[in-house]
Coordinates of C-alpha atoms in Angstrom, one line a residue:
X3 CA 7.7 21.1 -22.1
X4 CA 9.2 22.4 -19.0
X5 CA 8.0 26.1 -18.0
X6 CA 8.5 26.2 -15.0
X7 CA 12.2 26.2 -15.4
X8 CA 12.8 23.8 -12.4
X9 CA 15.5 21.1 -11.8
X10 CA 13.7 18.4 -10.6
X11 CA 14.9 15.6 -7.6
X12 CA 12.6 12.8 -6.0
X13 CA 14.3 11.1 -3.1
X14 CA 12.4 7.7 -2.6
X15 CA 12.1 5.5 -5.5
X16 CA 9.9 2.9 -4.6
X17 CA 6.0 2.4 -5.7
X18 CA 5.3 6.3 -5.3
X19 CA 8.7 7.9 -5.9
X20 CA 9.5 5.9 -8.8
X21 CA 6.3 6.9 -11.3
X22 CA 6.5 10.4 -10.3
X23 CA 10.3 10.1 -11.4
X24 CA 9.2 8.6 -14.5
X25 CA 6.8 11.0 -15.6
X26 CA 8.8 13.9 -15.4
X27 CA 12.0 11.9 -16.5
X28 CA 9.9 12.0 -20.0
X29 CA 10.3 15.9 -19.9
X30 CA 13.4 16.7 -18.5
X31 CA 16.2 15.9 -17.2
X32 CA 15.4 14.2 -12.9
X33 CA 17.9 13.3 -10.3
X34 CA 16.5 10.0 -8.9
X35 CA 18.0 9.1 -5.4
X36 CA 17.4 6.5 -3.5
X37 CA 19.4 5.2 -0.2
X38 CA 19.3 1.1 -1.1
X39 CA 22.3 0.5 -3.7
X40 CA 20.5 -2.6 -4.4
X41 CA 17.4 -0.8 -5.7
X42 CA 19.7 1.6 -8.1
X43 CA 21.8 -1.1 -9.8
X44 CA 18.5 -2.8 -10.7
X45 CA 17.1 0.2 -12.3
X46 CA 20.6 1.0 -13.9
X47 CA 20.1 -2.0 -15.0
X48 CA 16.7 -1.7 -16.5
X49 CA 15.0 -4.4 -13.2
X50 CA 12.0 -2.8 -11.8
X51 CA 10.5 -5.0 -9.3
X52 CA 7.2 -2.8 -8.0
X53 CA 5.6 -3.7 -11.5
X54 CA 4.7 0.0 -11.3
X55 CA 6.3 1.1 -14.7
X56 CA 7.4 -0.6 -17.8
X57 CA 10.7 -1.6 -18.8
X58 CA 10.1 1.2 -22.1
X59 CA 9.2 3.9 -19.6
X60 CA 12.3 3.1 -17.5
X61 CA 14.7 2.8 -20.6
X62 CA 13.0 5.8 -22.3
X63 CA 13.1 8.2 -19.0
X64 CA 16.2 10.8 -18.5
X65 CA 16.7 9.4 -15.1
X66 CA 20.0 10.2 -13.0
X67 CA 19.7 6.9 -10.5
X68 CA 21.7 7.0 -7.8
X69 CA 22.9 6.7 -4.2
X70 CA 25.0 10.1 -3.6
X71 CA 23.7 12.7 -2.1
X72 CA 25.5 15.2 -3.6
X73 CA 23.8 15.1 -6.7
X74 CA 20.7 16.3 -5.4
X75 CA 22.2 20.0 -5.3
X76 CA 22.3 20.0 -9.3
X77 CA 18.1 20.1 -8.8
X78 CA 16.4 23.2 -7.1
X79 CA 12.6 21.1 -6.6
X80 CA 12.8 18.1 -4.6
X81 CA 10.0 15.9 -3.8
X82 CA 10.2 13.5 -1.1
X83 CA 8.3 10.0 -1.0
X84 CA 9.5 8.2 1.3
X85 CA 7.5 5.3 3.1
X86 CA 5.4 6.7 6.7
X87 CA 4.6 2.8 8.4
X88 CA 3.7 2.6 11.8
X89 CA 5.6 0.8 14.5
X90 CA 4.6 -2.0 17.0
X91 CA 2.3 0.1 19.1
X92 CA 0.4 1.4 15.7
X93 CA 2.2 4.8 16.2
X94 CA 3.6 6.6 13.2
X95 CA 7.2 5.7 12.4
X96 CA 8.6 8.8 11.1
X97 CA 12.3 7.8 10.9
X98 CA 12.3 7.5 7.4
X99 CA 10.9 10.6 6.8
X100 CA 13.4 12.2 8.8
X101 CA 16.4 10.5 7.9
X102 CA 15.0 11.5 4.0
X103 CA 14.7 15.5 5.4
X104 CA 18.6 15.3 6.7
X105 CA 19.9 14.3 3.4
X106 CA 18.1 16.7 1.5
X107 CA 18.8 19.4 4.0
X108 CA 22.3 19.1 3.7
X109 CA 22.7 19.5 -0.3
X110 CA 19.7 22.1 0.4
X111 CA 20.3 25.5 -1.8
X112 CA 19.2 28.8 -1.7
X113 CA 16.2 29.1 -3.5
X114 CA 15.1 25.5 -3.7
X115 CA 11.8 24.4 -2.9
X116 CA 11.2 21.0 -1.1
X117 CA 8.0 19.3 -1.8
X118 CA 6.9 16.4 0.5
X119 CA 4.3 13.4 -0.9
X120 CA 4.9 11.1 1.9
X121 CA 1.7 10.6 4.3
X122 CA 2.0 12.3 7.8
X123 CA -0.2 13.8 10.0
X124 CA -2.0 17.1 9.8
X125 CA 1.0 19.5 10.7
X126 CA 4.0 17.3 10.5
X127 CA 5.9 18.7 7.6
X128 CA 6.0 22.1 9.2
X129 CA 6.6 20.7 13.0
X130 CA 9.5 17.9 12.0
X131 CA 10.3 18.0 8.5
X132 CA 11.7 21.6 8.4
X133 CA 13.4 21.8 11.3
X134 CA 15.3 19.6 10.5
X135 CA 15.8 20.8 7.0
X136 CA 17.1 24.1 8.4
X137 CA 19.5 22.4 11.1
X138 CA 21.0 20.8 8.3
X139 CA 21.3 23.1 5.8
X140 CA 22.0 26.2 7.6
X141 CA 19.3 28.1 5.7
X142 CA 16.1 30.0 7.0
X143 CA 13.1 28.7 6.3
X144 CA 10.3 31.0 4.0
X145 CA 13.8 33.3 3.4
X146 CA 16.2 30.6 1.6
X147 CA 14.0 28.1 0.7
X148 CA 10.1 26.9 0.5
X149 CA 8.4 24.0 1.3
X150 CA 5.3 22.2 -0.2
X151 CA 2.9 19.1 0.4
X152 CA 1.3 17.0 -2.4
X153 CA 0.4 14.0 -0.9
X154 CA 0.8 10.5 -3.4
X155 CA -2.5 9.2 -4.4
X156 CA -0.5 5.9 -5.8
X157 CA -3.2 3.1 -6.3
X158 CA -0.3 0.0 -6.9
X159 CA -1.0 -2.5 -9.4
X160 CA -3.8 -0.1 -10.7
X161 CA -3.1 1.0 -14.8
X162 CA -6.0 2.9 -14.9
X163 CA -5.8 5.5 -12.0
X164 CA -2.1 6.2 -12.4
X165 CA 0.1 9.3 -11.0
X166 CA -0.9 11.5 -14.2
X167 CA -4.9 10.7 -14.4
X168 CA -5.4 11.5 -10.9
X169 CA -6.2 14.9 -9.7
X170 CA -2.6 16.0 -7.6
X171 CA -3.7 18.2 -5.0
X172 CA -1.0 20.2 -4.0
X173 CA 0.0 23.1 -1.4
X174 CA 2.9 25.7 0.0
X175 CA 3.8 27.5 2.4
X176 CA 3.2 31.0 0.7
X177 CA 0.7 31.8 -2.3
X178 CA 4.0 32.1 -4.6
X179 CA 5.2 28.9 -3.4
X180 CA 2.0 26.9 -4.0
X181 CA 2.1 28.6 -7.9
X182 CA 5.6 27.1 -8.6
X183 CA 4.5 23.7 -6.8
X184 CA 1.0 23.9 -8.9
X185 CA 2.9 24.7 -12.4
X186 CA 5.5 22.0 -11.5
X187 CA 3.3 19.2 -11.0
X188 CA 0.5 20.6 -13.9
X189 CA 3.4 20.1 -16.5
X190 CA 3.1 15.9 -16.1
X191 CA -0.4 15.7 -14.6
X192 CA -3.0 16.0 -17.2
X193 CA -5.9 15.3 -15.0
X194 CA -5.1 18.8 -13.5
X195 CA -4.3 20.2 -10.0
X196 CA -6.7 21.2 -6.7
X197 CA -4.8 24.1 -5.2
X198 CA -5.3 23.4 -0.7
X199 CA -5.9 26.3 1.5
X200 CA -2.2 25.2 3.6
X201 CA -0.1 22.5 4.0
X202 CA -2.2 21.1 6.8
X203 CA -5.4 21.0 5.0
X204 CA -3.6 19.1 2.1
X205 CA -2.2 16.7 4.4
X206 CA -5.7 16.3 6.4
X207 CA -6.8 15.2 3.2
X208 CA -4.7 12.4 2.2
X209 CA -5.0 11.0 5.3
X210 CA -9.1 11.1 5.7
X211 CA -8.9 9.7 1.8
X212 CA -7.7 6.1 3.2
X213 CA -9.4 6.4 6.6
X214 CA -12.6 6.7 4.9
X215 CA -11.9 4.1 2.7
X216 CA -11.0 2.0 5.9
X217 CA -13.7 2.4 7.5
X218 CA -16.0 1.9 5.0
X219 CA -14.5 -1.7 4.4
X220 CA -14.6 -2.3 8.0
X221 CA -18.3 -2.1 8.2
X222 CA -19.0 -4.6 5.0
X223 CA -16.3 -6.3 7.4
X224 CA -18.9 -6.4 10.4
X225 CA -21.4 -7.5 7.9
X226 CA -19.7 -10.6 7.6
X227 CA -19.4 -11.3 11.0
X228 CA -23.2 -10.9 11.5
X229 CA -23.9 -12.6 8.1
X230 CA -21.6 -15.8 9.3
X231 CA -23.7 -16.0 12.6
X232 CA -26.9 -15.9 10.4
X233 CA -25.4 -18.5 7.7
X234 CA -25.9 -16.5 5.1
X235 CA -23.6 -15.5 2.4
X236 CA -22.1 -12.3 2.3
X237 CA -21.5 -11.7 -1.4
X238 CA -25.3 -12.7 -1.6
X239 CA -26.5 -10.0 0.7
X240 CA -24.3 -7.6 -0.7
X241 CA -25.4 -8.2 -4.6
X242 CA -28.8 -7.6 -3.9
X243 CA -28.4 -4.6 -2.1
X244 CA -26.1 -2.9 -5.1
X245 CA -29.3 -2.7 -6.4
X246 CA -30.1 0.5 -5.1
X247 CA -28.8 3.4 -7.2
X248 CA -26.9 4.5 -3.6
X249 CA -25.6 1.8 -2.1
X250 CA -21.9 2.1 -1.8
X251 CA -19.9 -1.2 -3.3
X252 CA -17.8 -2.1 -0.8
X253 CA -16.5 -5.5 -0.3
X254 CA -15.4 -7.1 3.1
X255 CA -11.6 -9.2 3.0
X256 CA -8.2 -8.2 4.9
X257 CA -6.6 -4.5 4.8
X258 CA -3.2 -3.9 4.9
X259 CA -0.7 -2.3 2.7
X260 CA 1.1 1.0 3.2
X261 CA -1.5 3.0 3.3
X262 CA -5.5 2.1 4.1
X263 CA -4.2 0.2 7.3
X264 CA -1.8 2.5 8.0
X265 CA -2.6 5.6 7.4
X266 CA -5.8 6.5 10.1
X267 CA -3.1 5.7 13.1
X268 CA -1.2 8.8 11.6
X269 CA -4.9 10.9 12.1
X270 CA -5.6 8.9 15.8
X271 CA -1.9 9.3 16.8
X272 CA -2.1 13.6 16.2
X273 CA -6.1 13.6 17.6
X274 CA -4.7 11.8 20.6
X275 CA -2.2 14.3 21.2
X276 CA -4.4 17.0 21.2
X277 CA -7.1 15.2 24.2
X278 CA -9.0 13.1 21.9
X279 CA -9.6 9.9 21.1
X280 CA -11.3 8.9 18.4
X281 CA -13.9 6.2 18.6
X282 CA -15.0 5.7 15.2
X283 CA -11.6 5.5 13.3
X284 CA -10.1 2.8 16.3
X285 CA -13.0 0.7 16.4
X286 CA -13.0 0.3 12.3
X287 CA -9.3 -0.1 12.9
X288 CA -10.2 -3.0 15.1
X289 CA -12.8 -4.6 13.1
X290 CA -10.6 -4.7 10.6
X291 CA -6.8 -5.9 12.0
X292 CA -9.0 -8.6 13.4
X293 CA -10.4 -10.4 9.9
X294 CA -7.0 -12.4 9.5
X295 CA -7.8 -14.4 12.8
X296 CA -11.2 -14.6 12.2
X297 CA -10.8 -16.3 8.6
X298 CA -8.1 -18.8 10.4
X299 CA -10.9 -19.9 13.0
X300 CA -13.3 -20.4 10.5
X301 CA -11.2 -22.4 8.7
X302 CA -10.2 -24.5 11.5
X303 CA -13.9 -24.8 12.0
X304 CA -14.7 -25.8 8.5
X305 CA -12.1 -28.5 9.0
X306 CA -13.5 -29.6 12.5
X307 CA -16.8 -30.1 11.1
X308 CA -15.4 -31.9 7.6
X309 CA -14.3 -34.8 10.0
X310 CA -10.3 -33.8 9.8
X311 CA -7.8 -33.7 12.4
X312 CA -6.8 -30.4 13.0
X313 CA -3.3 -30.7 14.2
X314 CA -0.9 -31.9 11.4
X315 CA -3.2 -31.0 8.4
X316 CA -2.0 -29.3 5.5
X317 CA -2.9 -26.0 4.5
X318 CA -1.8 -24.1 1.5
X319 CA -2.1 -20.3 1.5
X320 CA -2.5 -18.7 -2.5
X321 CA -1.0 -15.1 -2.3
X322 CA 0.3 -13.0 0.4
X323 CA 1.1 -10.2 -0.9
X324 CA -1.0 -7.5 0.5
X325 CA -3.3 -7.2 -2.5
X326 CA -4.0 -8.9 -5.9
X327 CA -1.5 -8.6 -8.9
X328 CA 0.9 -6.8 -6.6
X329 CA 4.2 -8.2 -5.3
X330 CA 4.0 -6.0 -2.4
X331 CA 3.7 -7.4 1.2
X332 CA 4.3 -4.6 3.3
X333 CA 1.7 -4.7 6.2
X334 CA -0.3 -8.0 4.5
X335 CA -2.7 -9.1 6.7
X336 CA -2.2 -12.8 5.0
X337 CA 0.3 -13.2 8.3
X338 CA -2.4 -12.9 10.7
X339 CA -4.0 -15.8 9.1
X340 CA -0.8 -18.3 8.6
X341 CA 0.1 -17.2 12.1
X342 CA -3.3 -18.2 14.2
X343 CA -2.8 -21.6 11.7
X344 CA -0.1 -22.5 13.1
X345 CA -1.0 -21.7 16.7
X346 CA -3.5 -24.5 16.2
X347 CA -0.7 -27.1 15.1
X348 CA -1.4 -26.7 10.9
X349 CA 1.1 -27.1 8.7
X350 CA 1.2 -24.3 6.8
X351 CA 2.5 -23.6 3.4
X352 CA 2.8 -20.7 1.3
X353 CA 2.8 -19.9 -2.4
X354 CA 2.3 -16.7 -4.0
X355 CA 4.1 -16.1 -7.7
X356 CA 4.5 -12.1 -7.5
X357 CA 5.9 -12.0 -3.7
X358 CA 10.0 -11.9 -3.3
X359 CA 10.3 -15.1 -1.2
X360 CA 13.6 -13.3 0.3
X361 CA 11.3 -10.6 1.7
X362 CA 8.7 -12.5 3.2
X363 CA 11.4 -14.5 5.0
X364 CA 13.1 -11.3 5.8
X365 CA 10.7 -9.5 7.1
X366 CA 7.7 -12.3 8.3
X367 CA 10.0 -15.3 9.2
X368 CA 7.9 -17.2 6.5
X369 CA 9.2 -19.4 3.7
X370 CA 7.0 -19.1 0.4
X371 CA 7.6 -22.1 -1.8
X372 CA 8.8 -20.8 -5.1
X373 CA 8.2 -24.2 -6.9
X374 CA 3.8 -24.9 -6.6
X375 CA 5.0 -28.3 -8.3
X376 CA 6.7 -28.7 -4.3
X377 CA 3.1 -28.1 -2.9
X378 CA 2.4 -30.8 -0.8
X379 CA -1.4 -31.9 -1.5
X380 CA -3.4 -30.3 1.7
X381 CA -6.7 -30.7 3.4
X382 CA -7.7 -27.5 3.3
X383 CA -7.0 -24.1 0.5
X384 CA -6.8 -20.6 1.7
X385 CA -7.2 -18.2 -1.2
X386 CA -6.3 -15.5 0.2
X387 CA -5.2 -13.4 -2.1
X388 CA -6.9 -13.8 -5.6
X389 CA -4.1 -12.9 -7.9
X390 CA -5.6 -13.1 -11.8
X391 CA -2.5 -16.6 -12.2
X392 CA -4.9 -18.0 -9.5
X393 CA -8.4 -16.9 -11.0
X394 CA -7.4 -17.9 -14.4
X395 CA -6.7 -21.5 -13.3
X396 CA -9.6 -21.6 -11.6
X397 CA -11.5 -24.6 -9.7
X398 CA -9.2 -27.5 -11.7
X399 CA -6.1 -25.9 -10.3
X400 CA -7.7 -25.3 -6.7
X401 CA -9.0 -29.0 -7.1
X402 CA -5.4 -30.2 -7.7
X403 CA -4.2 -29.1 -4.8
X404 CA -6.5 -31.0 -2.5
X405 CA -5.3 -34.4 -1.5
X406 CA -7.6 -36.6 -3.3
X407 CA -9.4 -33.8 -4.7
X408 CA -11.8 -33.3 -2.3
X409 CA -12.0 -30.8 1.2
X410 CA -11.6 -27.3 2.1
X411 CA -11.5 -24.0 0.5
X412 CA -11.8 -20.6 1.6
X413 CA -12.4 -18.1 -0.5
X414 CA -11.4 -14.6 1.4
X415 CA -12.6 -12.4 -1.2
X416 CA -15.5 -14.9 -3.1
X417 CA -13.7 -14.7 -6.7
X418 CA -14.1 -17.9 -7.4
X419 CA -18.0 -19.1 -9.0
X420 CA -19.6 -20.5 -6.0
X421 CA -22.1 -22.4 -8.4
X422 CA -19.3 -24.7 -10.0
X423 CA -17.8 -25.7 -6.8
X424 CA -16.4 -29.3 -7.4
X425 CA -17.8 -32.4 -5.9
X426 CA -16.2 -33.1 -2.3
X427 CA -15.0 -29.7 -1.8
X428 CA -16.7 -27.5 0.9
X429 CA -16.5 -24.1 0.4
X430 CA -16.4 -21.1 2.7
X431 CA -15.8 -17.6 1.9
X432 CA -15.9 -14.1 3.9

């Protein structure tokens, strides 16, 4: 069950550090830390708000949770994942990371081996990350203790691809290290390990993973800009050309998250430090932080052309959480939309049943009515994020919403069956 004979830590227990805490917390005992009190007492008390693991998995786990610091010395493999955002300018914001390296380094042992999963750029673990974990701790770095990097590959809200079933690639700093790391992690990952050249490749890796994946959507995203100007649909186009045994199925709609609109500013932000800019990466990047504003002008034009008065109308946004059947809302792009909608002098409102209403207002300055039964019946429908409570309502409950029934909707991501579309509504969808 546990040969490798390690003590395992995970500092970070949020939608990545969580599962990995849970999968080896079925093995053996695992010091779970985690800086927000709040967080801890909820999963003391068996509240897991990420949806990312059960409420059996939680209960069943030999989990330590808890806030002090001090307990981390009692494990001798710690694995960091802590959130990497970006700031304002689109830079990386480290200061989690670094605040996470501090703590650690100060319980840090002799012997112990510190494995980072958080997403950086290629060559950040070795040029801030252990630094600082040897001004803290005292200790020399390669002589005291190791360091690894096995970057997350957390897909949230997906049950199928989950920390286990996806291949953990993982790395060290020496051969020995990288055996430990690889046994470590091969012990709760049955899809297996792929063992990176360095610690740089690995994190090259993880962070081309989502930039591809970024840019790929932002081209399907272009599409739709081309395909609007031609007034042809999208989803049409895109059906017939899945045909071809090749044809990659992408889908256009709004990126955000923590990671596929975060994470290429980590590889621009490094390239651009070393004399080049990238042109490829930045302009998907553009394409892409642009959709929300696009979909609110459309919608404003839909309305314009409907015969309503723009100023004063009601709009009512379904989901903003940054994905569907996820109460995450870190980076949603949903705000770019409700914020160009209220330039134009719409009144707004929000519902989405998985997003913490306190965290939205928190963090976006946005109230999300947490009654629909308060929804105020609106000219015009956003579905913006098609959680499966929305889809399985379908067009009755869209239809509801609309004052007398009839008027806009916008379908961002074209769930809903276009051929059913009620009487005296106008559809529009990316």
């Amino acid at each position: 069950m546990n040969d490798h004979k390690r003590k395992i830590s995970v500092i970070g227990l949020g939608y990545v550090g969580l599962p990995v805490a849970i999968e080896f917390g079925k093995k053996q005992n695992v010091i779970g830390f985690d800086i927000n009190q709040v967080r801890i007492n909820e999963l003391l008390e068996g509240i897991e708000r990420t949806g990312e693991v059960s409420l059996d998995e939680l209960k069943s786990s030999n989990i330590v949770f808890t806030c002090n610091a001090n307990e981390l010395q009692r494990a001798d493999f710690h694995i960091v994942a802590v959130p990497t955002p970006i700031n304002q300018a689109k830079q990386p914001d480290l200061s989690p990371l670094i605040s996470a390296s501090r703590t650690l380094g100060k319980q840090l042992k002799k012997g112990d081996i510190v494995v980072y999963e958080s997403t950086v750029y290629p060559g950040a673990t070795e040029e801030e990350c252990i630094p600082i974990l040897e001004k803290e701790s005292g200790l020399v770095w390669g002589r005291d203790f190791n360091v690894g990097y096995s970057p997350e590959r957390i897909n949230p809200g997906d049950k199928i691809h989950t920390f286990k079933t996806i291949t953990k690639v993982v790395s060290g700093d020496t051969s020995e290290t990288l055996e430990v790391v690889a046994a470590v992690y091969s012990s709760v990952v049955l899809a297996g390990v792929h063992k990176a050249a360095t610690i740089k490749v690995a994190e090259a890796a993880k962070v081309i993973e989502n930039t591809q994946r970024d840019l790929n959507i932002s081209l399907m995203n272009e599409l739709a800009l081309i395909f609007n100007k031609l007034g042809i649909d999208t989803r049409d186009v895109l059906m017939a050309a899945s045909t071809k045994w090749n044809f990659l199925p992408f889908e256009p709609g709004l990126v955000g998250g923590h990671c596929i609109g975060v994470d290429p500013y980590y590889l621009t932000y490094k390239a651009a430090t070393l004399g080049y800019t990238p042109q490829v990466i930045l302009s998907g990047r553009s394409i892409n932080d642009s959709m929300g504003t696009f979909i609110a002008t459309q919608t404003i034009k839909e309305l314009i052309r409907s015969g309503y008065s723009v100023k004063g109308c009601v709009a009512t946004i379904l989901g903003f959480t940054f994905k569907e059947n996820v109460p995450d809302t870190r980076n949603t792009r949903v705000i770019d939309t409700v914020s160009e909608l209220l330039v134009y002098g719409v009144r707004v409102q929000v519902f989405d049943p998985l997003a913490d209403a306190h965290e939205v207002k928190e963090e976006y300055q946005i109230d999300v009515v947490d009654n629909e039964a308060a929804l105020a019946l609106a000219q015009v429908i956003v579905l913006a994020v098609p959680h499966q409570y929305f889809l399985d309502k379908g067009w009755p409950y869209i239809k509801n919403l609309l004052e007398g029934g009839a008027g806009i909707v916008v379908d961002v991501k074209a769930k809903l069956d276009k051929t059913n579309t009620p009487e005296g509504v106008n559809l529009w969808r990316l």
